[in-house]
PDB file of C-alpha atoms in Angstrom:
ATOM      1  CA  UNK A   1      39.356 -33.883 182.344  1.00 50.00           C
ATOM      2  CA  UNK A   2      39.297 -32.713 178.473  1.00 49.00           C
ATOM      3  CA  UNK A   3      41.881 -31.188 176.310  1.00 50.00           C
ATOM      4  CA  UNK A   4      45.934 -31.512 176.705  1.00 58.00           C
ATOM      5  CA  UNK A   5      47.156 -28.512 179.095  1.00 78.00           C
ATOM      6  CA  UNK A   6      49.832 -26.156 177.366  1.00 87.00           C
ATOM      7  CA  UNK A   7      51.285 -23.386 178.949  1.00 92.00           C
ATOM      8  CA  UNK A   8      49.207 -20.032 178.646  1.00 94.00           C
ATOM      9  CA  UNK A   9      52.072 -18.237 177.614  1.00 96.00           C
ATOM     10  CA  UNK A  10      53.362 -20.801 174.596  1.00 95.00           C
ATOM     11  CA  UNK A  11      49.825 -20.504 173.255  1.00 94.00           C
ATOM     12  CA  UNK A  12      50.104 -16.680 172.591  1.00 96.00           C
ATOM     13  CA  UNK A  13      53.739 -17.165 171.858  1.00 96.00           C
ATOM     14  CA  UNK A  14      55.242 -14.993 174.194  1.00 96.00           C
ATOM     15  CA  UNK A  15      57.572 -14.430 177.267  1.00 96.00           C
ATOM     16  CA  UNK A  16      56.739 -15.271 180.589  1.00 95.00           C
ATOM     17  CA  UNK A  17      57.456 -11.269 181.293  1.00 95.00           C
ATOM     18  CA  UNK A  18      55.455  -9.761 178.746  1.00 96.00           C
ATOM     19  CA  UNK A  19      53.517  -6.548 179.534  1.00 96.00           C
ATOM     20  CA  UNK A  20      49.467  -6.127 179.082  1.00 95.00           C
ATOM     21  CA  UNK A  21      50.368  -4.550 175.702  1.00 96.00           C
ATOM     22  CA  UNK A  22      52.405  -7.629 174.389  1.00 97.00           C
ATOM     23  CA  UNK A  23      49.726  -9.944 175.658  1.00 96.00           C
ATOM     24  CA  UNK A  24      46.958  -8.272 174.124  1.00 96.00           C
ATOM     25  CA  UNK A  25      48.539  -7.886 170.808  1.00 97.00           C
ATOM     26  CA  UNK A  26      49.594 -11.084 170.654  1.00 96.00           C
ATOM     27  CA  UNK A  27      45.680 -12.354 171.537  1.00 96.00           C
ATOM     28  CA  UNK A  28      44.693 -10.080 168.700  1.00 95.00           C
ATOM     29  CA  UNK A  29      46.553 -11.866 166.223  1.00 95.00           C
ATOM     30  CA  UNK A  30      46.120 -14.919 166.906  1.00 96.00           C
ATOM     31  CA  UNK A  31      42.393 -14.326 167.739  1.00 94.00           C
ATOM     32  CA  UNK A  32      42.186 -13.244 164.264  1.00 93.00           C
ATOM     33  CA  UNK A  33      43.710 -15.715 162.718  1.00 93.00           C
ATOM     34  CA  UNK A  34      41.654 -18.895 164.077  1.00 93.00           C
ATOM     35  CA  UNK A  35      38.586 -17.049 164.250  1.00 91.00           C
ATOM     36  CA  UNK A  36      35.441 -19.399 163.072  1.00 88.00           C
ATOM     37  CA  UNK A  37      34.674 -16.903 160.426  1.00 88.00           C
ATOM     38  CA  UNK A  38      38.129 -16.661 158.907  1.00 86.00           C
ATOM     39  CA  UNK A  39      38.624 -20.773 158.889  1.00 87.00           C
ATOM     40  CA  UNK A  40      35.575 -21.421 156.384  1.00 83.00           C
ATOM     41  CA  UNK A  41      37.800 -22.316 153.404  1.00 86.00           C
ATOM     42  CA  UNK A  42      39.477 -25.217 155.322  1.00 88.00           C
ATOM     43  CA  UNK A  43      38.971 -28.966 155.372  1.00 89.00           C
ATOM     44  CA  UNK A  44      36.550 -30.170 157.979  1.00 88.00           C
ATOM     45  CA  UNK A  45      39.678 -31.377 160.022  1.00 90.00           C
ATOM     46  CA  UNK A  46      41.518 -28.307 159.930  1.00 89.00           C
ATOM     47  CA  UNK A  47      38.498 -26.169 161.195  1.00 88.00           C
ATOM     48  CA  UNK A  48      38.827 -28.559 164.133  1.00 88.00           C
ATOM     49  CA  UNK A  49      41.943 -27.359 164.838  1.00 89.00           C
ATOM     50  CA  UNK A  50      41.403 -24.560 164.545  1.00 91.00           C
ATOM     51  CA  UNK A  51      38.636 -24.496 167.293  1.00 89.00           C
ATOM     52  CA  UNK A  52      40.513 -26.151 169.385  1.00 86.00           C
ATOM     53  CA  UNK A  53      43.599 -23.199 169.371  1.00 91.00           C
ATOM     54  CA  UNK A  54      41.025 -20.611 169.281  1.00 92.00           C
ATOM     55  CA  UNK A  55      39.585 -21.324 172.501  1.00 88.00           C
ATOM     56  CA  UNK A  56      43.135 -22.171 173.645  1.00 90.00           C
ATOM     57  CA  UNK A  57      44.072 -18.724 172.571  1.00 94.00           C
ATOM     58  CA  UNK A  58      40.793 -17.212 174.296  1.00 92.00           C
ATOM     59  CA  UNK A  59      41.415 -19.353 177.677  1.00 88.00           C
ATOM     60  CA  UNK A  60      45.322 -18.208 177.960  1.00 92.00           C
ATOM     61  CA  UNK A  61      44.080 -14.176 177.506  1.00 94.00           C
ATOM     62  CA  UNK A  62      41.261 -14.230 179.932  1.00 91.00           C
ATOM     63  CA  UNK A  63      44.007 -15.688 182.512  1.00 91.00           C
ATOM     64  CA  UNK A  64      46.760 -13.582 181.348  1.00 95.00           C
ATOM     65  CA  UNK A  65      44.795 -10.498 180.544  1.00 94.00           C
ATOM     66  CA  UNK A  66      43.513 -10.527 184.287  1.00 91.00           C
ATOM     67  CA  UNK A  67      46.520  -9.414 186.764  1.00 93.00           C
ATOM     68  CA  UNK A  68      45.110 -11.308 189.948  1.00 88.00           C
ATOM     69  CA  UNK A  69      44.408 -14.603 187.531  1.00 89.00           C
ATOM     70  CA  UNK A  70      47.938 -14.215 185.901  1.00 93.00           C
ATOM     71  CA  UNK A  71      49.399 -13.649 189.472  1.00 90.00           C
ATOM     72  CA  UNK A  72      47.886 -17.110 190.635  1.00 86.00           C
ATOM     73  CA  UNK A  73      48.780 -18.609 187.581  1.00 89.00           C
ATOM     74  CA  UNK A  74      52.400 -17.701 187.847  1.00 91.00           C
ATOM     75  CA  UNK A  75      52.907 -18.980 191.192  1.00 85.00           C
ATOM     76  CA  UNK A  76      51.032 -22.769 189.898  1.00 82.00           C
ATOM     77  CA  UNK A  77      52.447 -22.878 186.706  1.00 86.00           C
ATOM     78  CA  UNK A  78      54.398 -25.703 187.053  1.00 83.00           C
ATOM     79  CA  UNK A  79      52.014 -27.618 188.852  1.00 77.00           C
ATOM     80  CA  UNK A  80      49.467 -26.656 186.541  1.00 79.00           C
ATOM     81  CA  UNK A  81      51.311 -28.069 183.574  1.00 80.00           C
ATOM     82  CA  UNK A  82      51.980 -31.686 185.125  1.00 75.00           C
ATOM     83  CA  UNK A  83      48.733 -31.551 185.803  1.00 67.00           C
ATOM     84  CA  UNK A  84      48.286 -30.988 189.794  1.00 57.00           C
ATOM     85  CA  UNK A  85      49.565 -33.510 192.409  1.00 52.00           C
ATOM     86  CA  UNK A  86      46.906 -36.016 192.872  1.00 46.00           C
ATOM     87  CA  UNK A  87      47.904 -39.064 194.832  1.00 36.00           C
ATOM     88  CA  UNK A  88      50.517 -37.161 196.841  1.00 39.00           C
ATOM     89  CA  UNK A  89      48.732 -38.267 200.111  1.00 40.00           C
ATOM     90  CA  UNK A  90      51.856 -38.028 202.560  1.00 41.00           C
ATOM     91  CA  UNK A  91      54.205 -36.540 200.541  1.00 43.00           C
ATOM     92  CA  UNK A  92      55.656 -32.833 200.912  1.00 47.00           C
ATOM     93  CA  UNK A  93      53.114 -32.447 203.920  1.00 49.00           C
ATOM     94  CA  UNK A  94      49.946 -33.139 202.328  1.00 57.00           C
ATOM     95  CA  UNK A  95      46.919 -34.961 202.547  1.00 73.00           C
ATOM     96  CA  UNK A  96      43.994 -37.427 200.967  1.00 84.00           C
ATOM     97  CA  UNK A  97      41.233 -35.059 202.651  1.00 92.00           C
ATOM     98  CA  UNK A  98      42.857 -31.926 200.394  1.00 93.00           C
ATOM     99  CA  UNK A  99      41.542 -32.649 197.177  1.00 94.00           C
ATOM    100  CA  UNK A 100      43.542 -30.957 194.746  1.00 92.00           C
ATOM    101  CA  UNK A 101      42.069 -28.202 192.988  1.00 92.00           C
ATOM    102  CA  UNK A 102      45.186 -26.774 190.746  1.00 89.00           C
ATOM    103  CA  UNK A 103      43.983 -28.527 187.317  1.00 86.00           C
ATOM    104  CA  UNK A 104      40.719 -26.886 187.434  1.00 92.00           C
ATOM    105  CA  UNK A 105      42.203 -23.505 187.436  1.00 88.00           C
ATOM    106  CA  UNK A 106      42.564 -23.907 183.545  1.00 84.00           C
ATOM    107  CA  UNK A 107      39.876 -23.759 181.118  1.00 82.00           C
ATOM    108  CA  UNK A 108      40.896 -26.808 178.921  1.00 81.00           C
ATOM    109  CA  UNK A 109      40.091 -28.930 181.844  1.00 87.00           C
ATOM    110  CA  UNK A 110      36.562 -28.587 180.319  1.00 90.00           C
ATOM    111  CA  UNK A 111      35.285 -29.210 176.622  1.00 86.00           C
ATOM    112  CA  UNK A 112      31.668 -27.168 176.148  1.00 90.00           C
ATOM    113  CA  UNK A 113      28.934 -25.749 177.716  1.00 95.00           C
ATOM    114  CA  UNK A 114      26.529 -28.824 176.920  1.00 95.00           C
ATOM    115  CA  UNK A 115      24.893 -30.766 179.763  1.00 95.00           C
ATOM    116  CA  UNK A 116      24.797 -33.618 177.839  1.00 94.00           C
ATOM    117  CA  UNK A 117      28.658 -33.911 177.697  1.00 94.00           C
ATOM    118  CA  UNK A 118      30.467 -35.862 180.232  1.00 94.00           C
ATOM    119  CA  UNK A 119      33.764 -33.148 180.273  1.00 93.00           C
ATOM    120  CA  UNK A 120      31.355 -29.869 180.301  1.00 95.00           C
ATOM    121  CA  UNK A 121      32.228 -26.962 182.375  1.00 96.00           C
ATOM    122  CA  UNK A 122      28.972 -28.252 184.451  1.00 97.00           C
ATOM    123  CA  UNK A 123      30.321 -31.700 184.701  1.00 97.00           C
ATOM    124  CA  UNK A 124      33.425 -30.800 185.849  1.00 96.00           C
ATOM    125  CA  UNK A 125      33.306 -28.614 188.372  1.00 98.00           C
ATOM    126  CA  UNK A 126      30.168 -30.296 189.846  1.00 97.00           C
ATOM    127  CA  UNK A 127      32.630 -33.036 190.779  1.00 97.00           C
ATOM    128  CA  UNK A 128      35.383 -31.449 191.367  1.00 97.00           C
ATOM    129  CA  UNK A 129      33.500 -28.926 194.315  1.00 98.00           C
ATOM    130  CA  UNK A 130      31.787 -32.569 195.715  1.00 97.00           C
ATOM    131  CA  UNK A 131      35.744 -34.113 195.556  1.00 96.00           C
ATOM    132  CA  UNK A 132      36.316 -31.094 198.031  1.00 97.00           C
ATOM    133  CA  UNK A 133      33.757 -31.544 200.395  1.00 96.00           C
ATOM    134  CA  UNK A 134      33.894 -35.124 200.321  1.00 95.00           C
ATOM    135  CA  UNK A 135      37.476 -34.218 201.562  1.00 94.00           C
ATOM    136  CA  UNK A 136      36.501 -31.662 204.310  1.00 95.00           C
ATOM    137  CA  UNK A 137      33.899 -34.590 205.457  1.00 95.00           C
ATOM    138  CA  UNK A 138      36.305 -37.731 205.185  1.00 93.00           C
ATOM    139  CA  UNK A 139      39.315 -35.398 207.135  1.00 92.00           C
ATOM    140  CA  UNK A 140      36.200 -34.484 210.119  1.00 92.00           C
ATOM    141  CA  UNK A 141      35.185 -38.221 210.158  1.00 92.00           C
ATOM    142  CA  UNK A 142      38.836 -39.100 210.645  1.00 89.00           C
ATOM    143  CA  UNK A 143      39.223 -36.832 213.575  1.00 84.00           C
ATOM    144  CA  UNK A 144      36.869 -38.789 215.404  1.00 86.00           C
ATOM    145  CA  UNK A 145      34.058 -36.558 214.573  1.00 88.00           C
ATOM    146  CA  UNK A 146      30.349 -38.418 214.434  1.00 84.00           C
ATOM    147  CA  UNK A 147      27.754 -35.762 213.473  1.00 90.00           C
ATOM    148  CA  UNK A 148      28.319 -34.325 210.573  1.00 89.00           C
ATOM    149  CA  UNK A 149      25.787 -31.758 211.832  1.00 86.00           C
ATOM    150  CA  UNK A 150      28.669 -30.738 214.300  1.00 90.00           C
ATOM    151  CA  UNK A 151      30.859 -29.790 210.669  1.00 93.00           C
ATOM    152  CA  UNK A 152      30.428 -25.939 210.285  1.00 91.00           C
ATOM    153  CA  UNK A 153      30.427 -26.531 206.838  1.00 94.00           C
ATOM    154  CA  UNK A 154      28.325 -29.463 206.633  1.00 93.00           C
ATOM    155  CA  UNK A 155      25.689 -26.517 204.493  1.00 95.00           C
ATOM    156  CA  UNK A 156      28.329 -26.538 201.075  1.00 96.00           C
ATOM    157  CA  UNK A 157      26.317 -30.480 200.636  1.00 95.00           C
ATOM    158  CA  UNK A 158      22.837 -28.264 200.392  1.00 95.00           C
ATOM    159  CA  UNK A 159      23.914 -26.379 197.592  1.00 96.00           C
ATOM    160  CA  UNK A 160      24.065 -27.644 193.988  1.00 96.00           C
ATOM    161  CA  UNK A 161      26.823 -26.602 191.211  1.00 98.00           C
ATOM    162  CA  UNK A 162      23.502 -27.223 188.541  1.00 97.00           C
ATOM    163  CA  UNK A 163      23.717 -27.249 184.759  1.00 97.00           C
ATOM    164  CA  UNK A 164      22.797 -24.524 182.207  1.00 96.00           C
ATOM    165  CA  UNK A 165      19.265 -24.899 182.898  1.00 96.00           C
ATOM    166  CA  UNK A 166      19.677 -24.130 186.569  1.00 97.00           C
ATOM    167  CA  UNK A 167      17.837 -21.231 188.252  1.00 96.00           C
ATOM    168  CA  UNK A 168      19.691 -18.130 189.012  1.00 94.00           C
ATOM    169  CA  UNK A 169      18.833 -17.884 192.796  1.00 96.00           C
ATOM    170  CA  UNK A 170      20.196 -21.636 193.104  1.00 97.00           C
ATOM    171  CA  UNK A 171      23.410 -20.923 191.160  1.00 97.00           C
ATOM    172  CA  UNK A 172      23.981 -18.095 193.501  1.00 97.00           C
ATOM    173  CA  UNK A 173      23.368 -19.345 196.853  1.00 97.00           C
ATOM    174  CA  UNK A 174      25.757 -22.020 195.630  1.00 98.00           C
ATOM    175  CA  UNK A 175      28.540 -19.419 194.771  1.00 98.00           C
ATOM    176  CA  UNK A 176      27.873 -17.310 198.410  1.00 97.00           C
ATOM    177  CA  UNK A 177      28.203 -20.435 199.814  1.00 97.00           C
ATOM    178  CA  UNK A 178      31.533 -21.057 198.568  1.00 98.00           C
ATOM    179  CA  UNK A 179      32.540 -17.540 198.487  1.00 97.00           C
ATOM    180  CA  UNK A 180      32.166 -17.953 202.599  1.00 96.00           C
ATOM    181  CA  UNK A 181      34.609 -21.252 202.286  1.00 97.00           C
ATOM    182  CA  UNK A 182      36.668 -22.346 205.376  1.00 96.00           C
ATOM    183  CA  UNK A 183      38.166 -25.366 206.276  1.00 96.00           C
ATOM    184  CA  UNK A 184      36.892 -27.740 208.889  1.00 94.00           C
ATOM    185  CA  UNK A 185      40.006 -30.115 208.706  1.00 93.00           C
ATOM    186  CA  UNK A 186      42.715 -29.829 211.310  1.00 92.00           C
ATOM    187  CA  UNK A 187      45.753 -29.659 209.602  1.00 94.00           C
ATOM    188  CA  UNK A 188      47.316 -31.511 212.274  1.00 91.00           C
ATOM    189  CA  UNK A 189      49.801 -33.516 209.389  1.00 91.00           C
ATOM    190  CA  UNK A 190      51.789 -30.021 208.874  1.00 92.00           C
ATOM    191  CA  UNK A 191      52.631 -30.183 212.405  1.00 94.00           C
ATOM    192  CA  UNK A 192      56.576 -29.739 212.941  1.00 93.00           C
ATOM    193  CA  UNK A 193      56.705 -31.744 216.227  1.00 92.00           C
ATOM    194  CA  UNK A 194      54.855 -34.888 217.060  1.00 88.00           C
ATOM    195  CA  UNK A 195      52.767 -35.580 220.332  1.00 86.00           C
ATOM    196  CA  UNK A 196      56.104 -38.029 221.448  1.00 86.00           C
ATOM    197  CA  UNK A 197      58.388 -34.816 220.663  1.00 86.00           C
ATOM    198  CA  UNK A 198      56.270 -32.971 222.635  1.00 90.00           C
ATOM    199  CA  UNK A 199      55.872 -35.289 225.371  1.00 89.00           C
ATOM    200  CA  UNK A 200      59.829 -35.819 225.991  1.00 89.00           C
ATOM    201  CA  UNK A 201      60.369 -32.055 225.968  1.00 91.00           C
ATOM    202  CA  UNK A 202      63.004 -31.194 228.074  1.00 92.00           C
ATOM    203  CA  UNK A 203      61.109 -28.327 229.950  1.00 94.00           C
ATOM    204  CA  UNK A 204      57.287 -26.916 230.043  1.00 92.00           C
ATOM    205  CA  UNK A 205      58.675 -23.774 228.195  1.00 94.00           C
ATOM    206  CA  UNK A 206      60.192 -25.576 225.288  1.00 95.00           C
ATOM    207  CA  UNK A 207      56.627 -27.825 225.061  1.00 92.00           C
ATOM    208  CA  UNK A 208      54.927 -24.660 224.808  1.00 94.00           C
ATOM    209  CA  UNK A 209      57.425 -23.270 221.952  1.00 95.00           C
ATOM    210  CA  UNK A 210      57.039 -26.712 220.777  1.00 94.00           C
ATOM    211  CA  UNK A 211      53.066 -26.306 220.293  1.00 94.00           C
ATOM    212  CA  UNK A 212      52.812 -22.771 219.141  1.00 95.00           C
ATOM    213  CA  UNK A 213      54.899 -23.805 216.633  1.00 95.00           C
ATOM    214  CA  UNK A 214      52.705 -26.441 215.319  1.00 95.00           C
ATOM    215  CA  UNK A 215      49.813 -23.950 215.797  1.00 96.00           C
ATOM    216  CA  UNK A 216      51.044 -21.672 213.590  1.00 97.00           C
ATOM    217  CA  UNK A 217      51.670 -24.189 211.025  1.00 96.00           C
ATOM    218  CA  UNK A 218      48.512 -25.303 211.068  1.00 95.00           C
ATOM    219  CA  UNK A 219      47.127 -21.758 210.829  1.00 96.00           C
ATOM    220  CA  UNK A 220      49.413 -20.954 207.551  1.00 96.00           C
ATOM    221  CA  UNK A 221      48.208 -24.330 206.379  1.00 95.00           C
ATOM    222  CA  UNK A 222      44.622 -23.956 206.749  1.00 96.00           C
ATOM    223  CA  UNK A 223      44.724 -19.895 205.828  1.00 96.00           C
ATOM    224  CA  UNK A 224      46.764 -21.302 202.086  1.00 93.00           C
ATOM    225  CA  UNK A 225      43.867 -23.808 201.387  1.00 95.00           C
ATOM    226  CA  UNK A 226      41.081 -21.285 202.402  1.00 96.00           C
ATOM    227  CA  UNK A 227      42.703 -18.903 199.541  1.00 94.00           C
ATOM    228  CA  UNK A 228      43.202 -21.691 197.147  1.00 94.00           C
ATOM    229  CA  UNK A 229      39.509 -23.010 196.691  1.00 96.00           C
ATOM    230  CA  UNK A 230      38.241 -19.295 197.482  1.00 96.00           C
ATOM    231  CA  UNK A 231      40.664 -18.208 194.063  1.00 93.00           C
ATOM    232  CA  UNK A 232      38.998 -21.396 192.340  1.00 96.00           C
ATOM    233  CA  UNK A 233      35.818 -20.142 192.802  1.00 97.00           C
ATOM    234  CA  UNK A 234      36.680 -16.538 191.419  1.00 95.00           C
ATOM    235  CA  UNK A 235      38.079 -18.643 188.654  1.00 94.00           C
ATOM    236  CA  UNK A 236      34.560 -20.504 187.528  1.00 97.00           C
ATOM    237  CA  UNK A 237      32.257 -17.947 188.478  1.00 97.00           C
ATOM    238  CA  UNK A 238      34.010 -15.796 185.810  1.00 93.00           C
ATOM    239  CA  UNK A 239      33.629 -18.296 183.388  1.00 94.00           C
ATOM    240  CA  UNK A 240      29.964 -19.491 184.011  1.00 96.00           C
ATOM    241  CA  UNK A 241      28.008 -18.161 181.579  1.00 95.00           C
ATOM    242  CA  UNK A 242      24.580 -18.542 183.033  1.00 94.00           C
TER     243      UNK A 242
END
């Protein structure tokens, strides 16, 4: 993914508890400041720059500036800034099939708008929404699933993230499609007790304790994912331009 990720709130230079007034003065001023139009009288390099922080400065107020997207943001932040948890497969109760979404919740993790650039907002999230289905599929194939026709979300692989010069009724099937997510996967690695801990209970009450509690781990599990890629795809659709 392009461009380093700073924290929203460093790039308009304020605290982490500033009010909409703070944040939108300080995206005024900034704004202003590394504008295009008021960077004409610099060097080639430092109208680079300049670019760069202005769409920095642009990316951290459309987060911050929107209380739902500065509420999710708040909560990831720190995940966000080391860059999500790829790799983690086993660790803290996760797994390989949940692709992890939390870089792509921040703007740098894209460089333009041009199809013909490897790191554009197309680019990017075209993979990144196949990395999650791929995961959904892999996770129902490791169940002992065969058909994939038997996945009830095997239709997400029918619709296409596109490029700029996709047509509008494609680009919006594919965003009710996504809208609609829900997991397939089982969640069956958040489970508190194993089938052997189950299996030596010391009564049929406490195995029935034992798998409602796993039941509603999974449920919490699955209902935190379902929010997670639904809130990335509030995120993009926000920011797609076409």
């Amino acid at each position: 993914m392009a461009g380093q990720i700073r924290c929203h709130y460093d790039v308009l230079g304020i605290e982490r508890d500033a009010d909409a007034a703070i944040i939108k003065k300080a995206h005024r001023k900034l704004a202003l400041r590394h504008h295009p139009d008021k960077t004409v009288s610099l060097n080639e390099q430092q109208r680079e720059e300049s670019a760069t922080e202005f769409k920095l400065i642009q990316a951290a107020y459309e987060c911050l500036g929107d209380p739902d997207e500065r509420k999710w943001y708040d909560e990831h932040r720190d995940m966000i800034l080391r860059g999500g948890m790829h790799g983690s497969d086993g660790a803290d109760g996760e797994s390989s099939f949940l692709y992890d979404v939390t870089p792509y919740h921040f703007s740098g993790c894209y460089d333009s708008y041009d199809d013909n650039n490897p790191d554009s907002f197309y680019s990017v999230y075209a993979e990144c929404f196949e990395c999650i289905y791929n995961g959904e599929k892999d996770g129902f194939i490791s169940e002992g699933n065969i058909d994939l026709n038997d996945m009830f979300n095997a239709h997400l692989s029918e619709v296409s993230f596109g490029n700029s010069k996709s047509k509008w009724e494609d680009v919006s099937a594919f965003y009710r499609s996504w809208e609609a997510f829900s997991s397939c996967l089982s969640f069956a690695w958040v489970d508190i007790y194993h089938l052997n801990d189950i299996r030596e209970a010391p009564s049929r009450r406490i195995r029935r304790l034992m798998e409602d509690d796993n039941r509603k781990k999974r449920k919490a599990a699955k209902k935190e994912r379902v929010e997670e890629i639904c809130a990335l795809v509030t995120f993009v659709k926000k920011r797609d331009p076409r």
